[in-house]
Short mmCIF file of C-alpha atoms and ligand atoms in Angstrom, two decimals:
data_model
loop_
_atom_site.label_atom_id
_atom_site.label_comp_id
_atom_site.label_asym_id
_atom_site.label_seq_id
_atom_site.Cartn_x
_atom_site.Cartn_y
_atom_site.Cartn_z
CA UNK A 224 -4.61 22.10 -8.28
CA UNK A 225 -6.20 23.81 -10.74
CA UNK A 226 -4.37 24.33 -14.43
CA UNK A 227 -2.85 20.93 -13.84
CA UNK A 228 -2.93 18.86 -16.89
CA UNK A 229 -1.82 15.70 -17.84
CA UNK A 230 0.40 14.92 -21.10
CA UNK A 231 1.44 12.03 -22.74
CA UNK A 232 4.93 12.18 -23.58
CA UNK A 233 6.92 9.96 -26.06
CA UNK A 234 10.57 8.92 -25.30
CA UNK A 235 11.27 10.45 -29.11
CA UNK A 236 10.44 13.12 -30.76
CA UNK A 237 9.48 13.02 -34.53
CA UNK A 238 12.74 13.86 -35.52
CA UNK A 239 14.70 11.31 -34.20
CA UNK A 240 15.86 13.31 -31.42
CA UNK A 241 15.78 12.36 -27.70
CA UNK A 242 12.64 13.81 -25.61
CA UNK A 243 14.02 15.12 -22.97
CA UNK A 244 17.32 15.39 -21.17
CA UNK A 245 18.36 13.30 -17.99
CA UNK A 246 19.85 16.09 -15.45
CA UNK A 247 21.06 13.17 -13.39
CA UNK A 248 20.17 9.46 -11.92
CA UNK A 249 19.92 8.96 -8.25
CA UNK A 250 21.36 6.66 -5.89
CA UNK A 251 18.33 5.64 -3.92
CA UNK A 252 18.26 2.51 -0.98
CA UNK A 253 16.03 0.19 -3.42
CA UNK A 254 14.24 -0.06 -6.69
CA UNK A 255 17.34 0.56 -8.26
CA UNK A 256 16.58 -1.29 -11.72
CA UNK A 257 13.63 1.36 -12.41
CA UNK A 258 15.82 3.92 -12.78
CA UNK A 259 14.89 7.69 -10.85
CA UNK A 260 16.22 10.77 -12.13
CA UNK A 261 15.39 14.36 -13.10
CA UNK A 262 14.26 15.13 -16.37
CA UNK A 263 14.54 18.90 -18.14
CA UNK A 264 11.49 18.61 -20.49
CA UNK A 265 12.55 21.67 -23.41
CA UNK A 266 10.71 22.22 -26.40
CA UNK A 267 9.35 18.82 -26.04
CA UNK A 268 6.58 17.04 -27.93
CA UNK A 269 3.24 15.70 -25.90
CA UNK A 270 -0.16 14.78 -26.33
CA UNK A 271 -2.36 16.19 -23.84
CA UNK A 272 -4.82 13.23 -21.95
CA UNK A 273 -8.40 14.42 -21.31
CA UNK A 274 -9.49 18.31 -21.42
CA UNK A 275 -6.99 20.96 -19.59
CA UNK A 276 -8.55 20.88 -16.33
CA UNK A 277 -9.11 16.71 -15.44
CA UNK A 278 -4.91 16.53 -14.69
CA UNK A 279 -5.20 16.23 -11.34
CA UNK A 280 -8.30 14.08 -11.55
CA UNK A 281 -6.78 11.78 -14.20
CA UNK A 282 -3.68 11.54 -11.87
CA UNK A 283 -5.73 10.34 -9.01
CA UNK A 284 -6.98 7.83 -11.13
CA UNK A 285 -3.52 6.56 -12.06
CA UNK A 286 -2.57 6.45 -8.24
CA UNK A 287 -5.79 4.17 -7.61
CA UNK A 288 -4.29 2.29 -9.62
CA UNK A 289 -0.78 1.90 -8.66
CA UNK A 290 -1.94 1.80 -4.65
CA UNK A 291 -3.12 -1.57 -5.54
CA UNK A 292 -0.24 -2.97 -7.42
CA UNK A 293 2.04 -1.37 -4.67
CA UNK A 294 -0.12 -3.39 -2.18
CA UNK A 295 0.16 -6.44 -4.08
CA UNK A 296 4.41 -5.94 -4.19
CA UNK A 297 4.24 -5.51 -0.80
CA UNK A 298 2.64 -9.54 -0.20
CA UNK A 299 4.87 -10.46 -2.43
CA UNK A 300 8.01 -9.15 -0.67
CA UNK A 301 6.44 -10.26 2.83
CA UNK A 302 5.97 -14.20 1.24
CA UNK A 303 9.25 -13.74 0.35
CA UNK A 304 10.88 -12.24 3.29
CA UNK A 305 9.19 -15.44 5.12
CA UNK A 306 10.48 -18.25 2.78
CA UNK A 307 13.82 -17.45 2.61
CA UNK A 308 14.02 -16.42 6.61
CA UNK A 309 11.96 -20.25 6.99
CA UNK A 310 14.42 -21.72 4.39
CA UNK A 311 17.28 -20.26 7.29
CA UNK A 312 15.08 -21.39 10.25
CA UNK A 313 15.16 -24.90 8.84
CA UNK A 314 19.08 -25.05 8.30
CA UNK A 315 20.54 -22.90 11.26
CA UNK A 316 20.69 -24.90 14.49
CA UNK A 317 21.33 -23.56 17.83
CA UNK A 318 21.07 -25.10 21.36
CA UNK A 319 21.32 -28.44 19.29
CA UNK A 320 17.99 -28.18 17.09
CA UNK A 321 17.30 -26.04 14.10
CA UNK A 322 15.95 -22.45 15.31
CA UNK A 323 12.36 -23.16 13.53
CA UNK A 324 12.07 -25.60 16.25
CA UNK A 325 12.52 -23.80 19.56
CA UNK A 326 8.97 -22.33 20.43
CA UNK A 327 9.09 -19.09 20.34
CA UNK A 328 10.68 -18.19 16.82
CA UNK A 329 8.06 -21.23 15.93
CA UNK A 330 5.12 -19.17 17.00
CA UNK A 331 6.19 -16.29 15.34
CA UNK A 332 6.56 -17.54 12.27
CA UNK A 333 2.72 -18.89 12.59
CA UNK A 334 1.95 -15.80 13.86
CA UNK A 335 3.45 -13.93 10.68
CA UNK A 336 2.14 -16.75 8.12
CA UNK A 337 -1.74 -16.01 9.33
CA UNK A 338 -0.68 -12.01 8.49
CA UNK A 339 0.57 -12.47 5.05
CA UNK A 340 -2.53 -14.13 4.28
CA UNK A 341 -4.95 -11.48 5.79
CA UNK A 342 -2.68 -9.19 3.34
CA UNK A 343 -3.17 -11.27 0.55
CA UNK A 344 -7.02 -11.43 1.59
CA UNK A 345 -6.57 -7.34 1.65
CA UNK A 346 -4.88 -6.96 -1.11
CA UNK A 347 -7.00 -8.86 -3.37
CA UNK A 348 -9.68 -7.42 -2.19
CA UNK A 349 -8.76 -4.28 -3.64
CA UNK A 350 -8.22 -6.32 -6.69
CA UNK A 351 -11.41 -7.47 -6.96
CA UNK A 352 -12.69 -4.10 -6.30
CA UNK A 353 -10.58 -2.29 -8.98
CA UNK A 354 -11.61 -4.70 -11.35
CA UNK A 355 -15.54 -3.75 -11.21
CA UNK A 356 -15.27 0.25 -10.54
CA UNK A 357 -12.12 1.28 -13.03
CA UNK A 358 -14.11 2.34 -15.90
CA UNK A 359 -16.36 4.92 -13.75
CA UNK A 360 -16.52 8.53 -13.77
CA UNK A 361 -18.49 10.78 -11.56
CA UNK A 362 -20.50 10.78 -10.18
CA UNK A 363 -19.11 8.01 -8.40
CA UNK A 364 -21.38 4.57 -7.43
CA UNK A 365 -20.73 3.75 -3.89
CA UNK A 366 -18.71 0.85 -4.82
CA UNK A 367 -16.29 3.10 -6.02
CA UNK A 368 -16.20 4.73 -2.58
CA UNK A 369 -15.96 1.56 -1.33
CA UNK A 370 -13.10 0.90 -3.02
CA UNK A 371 -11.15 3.65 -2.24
CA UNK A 372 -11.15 2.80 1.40
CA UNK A 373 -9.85 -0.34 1.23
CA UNK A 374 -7.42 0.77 -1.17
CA UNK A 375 -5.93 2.98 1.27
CA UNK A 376 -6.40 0.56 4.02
CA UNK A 377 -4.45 -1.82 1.65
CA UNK A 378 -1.89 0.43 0.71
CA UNK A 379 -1.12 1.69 4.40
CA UNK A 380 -1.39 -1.86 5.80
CA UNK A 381 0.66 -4.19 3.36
CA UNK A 382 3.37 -1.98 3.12
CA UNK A 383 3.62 -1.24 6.94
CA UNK A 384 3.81 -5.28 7.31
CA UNK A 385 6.22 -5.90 4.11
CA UNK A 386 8.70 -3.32 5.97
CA UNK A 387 7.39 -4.61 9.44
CA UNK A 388 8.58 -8.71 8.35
CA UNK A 389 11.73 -7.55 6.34
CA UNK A 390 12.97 -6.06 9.80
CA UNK A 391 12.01 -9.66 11.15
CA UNK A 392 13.23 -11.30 8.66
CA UNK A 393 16.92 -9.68 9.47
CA UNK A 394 17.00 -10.81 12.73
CA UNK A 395 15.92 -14.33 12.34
CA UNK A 396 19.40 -14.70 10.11
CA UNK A 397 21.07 -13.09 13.08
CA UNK A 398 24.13 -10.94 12.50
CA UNK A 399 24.78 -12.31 8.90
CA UNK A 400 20.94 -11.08 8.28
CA UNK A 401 23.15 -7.51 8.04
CA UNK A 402 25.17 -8.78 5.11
CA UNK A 403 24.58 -7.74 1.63
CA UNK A 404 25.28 -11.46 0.83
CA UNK A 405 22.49 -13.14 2.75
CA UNK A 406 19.88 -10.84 1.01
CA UNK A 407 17.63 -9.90 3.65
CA UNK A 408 19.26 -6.49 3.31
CA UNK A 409 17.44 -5.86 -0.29
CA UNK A 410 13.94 -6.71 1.06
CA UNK A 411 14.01 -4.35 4.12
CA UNK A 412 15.32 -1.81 1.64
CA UNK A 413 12.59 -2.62 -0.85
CA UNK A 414 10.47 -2.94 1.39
CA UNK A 415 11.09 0.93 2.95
CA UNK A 416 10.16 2.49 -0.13
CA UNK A 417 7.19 0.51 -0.58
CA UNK A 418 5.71 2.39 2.56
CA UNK A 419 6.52 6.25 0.84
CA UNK A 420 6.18 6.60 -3.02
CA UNK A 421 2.12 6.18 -4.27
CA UNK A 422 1.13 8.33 -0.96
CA UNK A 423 3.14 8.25 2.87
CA UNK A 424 1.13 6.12 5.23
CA UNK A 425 -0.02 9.60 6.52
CA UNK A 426 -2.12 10.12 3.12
CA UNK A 427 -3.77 7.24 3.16
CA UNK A 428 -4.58 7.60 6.77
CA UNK A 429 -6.16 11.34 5.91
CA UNK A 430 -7.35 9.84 2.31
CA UNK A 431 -9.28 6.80 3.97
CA UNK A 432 -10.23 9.82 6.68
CA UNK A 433 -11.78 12.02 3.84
CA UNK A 434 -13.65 9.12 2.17
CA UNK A 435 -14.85 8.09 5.60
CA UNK A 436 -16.59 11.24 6.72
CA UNK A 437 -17.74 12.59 3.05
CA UNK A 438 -18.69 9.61 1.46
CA UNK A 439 -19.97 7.26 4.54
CA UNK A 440 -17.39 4.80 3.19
CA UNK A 441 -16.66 2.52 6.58
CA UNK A 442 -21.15 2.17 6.54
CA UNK A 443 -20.33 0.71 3.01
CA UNK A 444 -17.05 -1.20 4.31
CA UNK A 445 -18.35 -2.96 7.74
CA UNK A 446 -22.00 -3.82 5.31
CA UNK A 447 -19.52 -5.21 2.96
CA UNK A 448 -17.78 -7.54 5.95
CA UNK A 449 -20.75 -8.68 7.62
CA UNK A 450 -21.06 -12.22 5.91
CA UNK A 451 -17.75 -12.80 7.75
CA UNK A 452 -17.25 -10.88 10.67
CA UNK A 453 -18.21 -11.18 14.39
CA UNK A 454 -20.88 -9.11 14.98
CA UNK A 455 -20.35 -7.54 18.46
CA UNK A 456 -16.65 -6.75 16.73
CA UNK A 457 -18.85 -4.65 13.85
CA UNK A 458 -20.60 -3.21 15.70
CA UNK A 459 -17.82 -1.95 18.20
CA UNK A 460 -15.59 -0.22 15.33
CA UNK A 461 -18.24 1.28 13.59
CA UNK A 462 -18.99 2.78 16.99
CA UNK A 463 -15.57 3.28 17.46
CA UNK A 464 -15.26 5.56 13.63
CA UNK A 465 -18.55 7.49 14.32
CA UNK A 466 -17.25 8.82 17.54
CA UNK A 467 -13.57 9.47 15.53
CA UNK A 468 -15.81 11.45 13.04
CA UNK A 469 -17.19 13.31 15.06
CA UNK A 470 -13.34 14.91 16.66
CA UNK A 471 -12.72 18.45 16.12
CA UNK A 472 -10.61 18.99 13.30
CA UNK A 473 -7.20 18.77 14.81
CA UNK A 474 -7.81 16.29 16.84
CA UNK A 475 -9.64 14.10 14.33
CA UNK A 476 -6.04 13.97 12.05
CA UNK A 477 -3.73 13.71 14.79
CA UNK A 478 -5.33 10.98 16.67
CA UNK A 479 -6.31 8.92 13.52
CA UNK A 480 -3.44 5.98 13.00
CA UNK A 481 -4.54 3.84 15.75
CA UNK A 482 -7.98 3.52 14.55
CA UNK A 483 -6.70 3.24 11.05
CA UNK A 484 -4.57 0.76 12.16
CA UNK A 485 -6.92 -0.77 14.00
CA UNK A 486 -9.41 -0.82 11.02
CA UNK A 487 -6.62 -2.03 8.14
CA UNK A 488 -5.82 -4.79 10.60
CA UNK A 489 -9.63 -6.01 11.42
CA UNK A 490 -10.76 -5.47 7.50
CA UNK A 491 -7.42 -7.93 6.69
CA UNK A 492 -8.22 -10.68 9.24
CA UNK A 493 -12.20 -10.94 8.04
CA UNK A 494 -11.06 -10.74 4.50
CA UNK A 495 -8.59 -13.35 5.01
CA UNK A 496 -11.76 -15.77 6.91
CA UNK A 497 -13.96 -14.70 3.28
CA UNK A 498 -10.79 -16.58 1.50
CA UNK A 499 -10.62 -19.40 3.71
C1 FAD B 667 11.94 5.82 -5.57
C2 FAD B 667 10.82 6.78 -5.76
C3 FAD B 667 10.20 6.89 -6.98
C4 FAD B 667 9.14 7.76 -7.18
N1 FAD B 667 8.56 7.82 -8.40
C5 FAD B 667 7.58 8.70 -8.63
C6 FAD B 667 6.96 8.80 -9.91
O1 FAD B 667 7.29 8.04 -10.83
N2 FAD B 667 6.02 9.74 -10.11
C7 FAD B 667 5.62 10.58 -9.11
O2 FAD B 667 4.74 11.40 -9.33
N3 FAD B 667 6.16 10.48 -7.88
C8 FAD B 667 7.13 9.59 -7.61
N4 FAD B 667 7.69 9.50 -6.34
C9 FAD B 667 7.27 10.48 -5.34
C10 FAD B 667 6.53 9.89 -4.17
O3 FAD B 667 5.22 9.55 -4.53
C11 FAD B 667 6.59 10.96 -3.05
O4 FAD B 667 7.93 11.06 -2.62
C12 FAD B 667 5.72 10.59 -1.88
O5 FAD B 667 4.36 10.57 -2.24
C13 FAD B 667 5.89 11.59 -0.72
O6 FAD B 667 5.77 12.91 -1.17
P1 FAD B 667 6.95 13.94 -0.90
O7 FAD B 667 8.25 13.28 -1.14
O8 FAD B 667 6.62 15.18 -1.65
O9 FAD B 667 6.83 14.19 0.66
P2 FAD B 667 6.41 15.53 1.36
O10 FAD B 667 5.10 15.98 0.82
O11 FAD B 667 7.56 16.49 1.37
O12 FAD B 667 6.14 15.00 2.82
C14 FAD B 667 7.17 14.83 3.81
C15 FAD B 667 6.54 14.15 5.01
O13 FAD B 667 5.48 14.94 5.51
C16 FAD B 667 4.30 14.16 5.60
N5 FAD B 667 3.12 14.98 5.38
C17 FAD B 667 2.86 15.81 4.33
N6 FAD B 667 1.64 16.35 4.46
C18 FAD B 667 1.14 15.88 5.63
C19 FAD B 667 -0.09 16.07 6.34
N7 FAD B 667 -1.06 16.84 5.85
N8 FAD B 667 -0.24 15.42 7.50
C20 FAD B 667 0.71 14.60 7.99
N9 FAD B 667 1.88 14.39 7.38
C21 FAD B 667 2.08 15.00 6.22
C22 FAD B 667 4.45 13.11 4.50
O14 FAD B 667 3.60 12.01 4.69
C23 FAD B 667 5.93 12.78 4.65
O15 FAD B 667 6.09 11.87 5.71
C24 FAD B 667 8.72 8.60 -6.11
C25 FAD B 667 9.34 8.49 -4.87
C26 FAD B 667 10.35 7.58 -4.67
C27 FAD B 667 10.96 7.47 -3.29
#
């Protein structure tokens, strides 16, 4: 990573003349109105950010950053996966009563109600977070460490749920849930690329990993919840991540999404009691 820099570069140059050139556009399953392409970048014009050698630290900076928006889009395209599939719910009937009415699609749509607001509570939590600790540079304050594990927590677990409901969401509408027309097609696509671009769920499995074991940050995390939480259920996943830390390598990484799972969804449900 080292000689990366970081440049600023405007669309223009002084002349007048265009930046860069566009190679091509891609067709890609969502996001279509921000444009993706490849760029040629020849005898172009840019500032450099920072000294030579803070790129890829500046970068990392950027992606705290964007994690947390990301995680934020990804509430927002679960509530709206859930209004428009309750908005159905209430107007299909089947078996002679609207489908929102026969118990089980009832229960699931409580059940999927309490866990868009434990990834609100999540979300915002990194929110609140970012807020206090963007301005710092290392040496970092523990906050900041703090921080970066629920950011990846957030990250990972919104995302996983946006794409999780979307999928939901298609099958409440049934077989016209497949049709571009009914819409529910746009939010599972959205909602697919929510999960890869910022960091795969596997990086911010072995990102929350790293700032786990070298920075103590679930200690900092499970202090954090203890106003809220139960605390036999503290107690019993911080015993659960010491034991995980102490893995041999290999093992450590390749058995870690259950307990990150496990640890996204518990830090989302006591966030979501803090809000309540
Ligand atoms: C629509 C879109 C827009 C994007 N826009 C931008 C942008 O503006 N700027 C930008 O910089 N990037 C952008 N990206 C890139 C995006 O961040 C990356 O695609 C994403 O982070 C995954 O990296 P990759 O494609 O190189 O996957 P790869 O690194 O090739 O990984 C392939 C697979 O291997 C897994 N993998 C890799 N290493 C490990 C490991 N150690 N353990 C376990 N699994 C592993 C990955 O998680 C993934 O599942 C964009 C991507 C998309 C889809």
């Amino acid at each position: 990573m080292r000689g990366l820099a970081l440049f600023l570069l405007p669309k223009y140059r002084h002349d007048g003349s265009l930046n860069y050139t566009i190679r091509r556009l891609k067709d890609k399953i969502a996001t279509r109105s921000v444009p993706t392409g490849e760029v040629e970048l020849n005898n172009s014009e840019a500032y450099l950010l920072g000294r030579l050698e803070w790129g890829v630290y500046l970068i990392l900076e950027v992606l705290n950053l964007s994690r947390v928006a990301n995680s934020m889009g990804s509430v927002a395209v679960t509530q709206r996966v859930l209004a428009d599939a309750l908005g159905f719910a209430q107007e299909r009937t089947a078996f002679g009563k609207p489908i929102l009415e026969h118990p089980l699609l009832r229960k699931q749509f409580e059940d999927r109600i309490a866990q868009l607001e434990s990834a609100f509570a999540l979300a915002w939590e990194a929110v609140t977070l970012l807020d206090k600790v963007w301005r710092q540079m290392p040496p970092y304050s523990e906050q900041y460490h703090l921080f970066r594990l629920v950011a990846h927590l957030a990250k990972y677990w919104t995302a996983e749920l946006a794409a999780q409901t979307a999928k939901w969401g298609m099958e409440v509408y049934g077989g016209v849930g497949t049709l571009a027309e009914f819409g529910m097609d746009r939010w599972l696509r959205e909602a697919m690329i929510l999960a890869i671009w910022e960091g795969t769920p596997h990086r911010q499995m072995l990102d929350g990993l790293e700032v786990m074991e070298r920075k103590g940050a679930h200690r900092l995390l499970l202090k954090y919840l203890e106003p809220w939480a139960e605390p036999k259920a503290l107690r019993e996943m911080e015993a659960r991540i010491e034991a995980h830390l102490k893995l041999a390598t290999v093992e450590k990484e390749a058995q870690v999404e259950e307990l990150f799972r496990d640890l996204a969804s518990f830090t989302a449900a006591v966030l979501r009691s803090k809000l309540t």
